[in-house]
Short mmCIF file of the C-alpha atoms (twelve columns), coordinates in Angstrom:
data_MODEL
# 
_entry.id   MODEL 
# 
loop_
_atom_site.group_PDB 
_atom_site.id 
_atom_site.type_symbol 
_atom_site.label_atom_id 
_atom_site.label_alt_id 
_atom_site.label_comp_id 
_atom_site.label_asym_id 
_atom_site.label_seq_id 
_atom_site.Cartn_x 
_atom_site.Cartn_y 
_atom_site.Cartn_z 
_atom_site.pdbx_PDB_model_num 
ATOM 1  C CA . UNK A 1  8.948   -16.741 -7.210  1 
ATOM 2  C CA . UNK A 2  6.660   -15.425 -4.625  1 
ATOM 3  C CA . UNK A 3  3.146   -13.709 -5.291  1 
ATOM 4  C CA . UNK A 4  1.230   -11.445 -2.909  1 
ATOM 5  C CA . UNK A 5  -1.902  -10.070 -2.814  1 
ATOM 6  C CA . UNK A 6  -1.997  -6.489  -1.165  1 
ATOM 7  C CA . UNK A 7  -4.675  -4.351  -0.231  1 
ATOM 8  C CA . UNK A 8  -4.357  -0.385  0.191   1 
ATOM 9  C CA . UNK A 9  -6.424  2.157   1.781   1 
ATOM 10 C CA . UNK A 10 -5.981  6.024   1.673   1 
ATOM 11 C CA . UNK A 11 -7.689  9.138   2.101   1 
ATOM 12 C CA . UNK A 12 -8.365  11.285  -0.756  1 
ATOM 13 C CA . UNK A 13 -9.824  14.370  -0.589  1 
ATOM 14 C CA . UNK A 14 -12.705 15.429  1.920   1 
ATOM 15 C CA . UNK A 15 -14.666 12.036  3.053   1 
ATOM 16 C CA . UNK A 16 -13.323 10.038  0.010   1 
ATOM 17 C CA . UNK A 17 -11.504 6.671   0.195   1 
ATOM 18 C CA . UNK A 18 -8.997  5.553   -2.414  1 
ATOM 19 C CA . UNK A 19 -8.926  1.355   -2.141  1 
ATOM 20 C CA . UNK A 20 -6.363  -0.702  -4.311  1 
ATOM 21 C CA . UNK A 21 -5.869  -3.907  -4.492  1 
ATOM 22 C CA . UNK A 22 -2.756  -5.439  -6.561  1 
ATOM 23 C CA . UNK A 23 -0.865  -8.138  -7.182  1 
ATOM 24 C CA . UNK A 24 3.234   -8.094  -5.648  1 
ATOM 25 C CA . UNK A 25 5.625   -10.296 -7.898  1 
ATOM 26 C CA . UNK A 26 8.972   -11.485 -6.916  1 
ATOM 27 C CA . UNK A 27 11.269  -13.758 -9.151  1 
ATOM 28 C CA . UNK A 28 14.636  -14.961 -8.857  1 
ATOM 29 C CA . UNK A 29 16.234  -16.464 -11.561 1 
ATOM 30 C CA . UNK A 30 19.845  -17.843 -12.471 1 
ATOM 31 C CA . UNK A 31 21.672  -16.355 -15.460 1 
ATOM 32 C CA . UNK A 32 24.619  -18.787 -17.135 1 
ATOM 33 C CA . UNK A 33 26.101  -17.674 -19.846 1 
ATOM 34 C CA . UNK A 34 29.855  -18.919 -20.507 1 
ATOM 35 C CA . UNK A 35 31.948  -18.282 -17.494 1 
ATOM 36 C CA . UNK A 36 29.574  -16.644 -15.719 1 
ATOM 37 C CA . UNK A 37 26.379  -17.305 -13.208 1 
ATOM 38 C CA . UNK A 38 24.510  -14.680 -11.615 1 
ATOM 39 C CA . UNK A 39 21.116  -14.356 -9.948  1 
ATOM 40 C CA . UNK A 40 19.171  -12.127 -10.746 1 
ATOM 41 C CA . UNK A 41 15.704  -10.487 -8.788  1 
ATOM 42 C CA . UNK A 42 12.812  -9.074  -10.438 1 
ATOM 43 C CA . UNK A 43 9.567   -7.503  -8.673  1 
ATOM 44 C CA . UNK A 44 6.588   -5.855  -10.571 1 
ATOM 45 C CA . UNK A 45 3.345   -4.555  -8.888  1 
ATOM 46 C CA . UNK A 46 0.001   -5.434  -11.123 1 
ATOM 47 C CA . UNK A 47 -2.856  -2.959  -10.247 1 
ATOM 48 C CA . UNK A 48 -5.957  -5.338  -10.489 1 
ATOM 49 C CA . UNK A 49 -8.618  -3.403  -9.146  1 
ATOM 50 C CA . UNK A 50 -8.577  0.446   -7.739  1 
ATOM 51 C CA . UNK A 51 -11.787 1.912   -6.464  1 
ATOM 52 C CA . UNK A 52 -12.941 5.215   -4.927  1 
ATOM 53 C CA . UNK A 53 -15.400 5.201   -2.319  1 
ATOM 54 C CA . UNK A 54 -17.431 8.626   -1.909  1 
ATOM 55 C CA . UNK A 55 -18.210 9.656   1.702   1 
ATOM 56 C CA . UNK A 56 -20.542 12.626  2.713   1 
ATOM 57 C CA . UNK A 57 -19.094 15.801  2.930   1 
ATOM 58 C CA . UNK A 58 -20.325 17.520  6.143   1 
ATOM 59 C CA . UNK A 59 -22.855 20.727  5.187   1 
ATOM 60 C CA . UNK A 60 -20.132 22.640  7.728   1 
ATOM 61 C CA . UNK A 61 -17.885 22.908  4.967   1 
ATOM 62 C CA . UNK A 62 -20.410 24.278  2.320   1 
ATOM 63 C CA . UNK A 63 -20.068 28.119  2.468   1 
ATOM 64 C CA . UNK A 64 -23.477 29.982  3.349   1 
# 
């Protein structure tokens, strides 16, 4: 197996900040069954926190 934590930043909309942080998961395993072995991979991503961070939006944009 072999766990990693990633973190992800990304714009979203006008000032805003989308920030995720999750949890990659990679296994390996061996399958026997009668004549046969194979190896098989898994991977799963587990969202554990996702937050959006509010900026300022400039008064430029507002329409007069």
């Amino acid at each position: 197996y072999k766990c990693d934590v990633v973190s992800k930043v990304s714009e979203y909309g006008i000032n805003n900040s989308l920030v995720t942080l999750s949890l990659n998961v990679n296994i390996s395993y061996l399958v026997m069954v009668p004549m046969i072995k194979e190896v098989v991979d898994d991977s799963m991503v587990i969202p554990l926190s996702i937050e959006l961070v509010n900026g300022k939006v400039p008064e430029m944009l507002f329409s007069s």
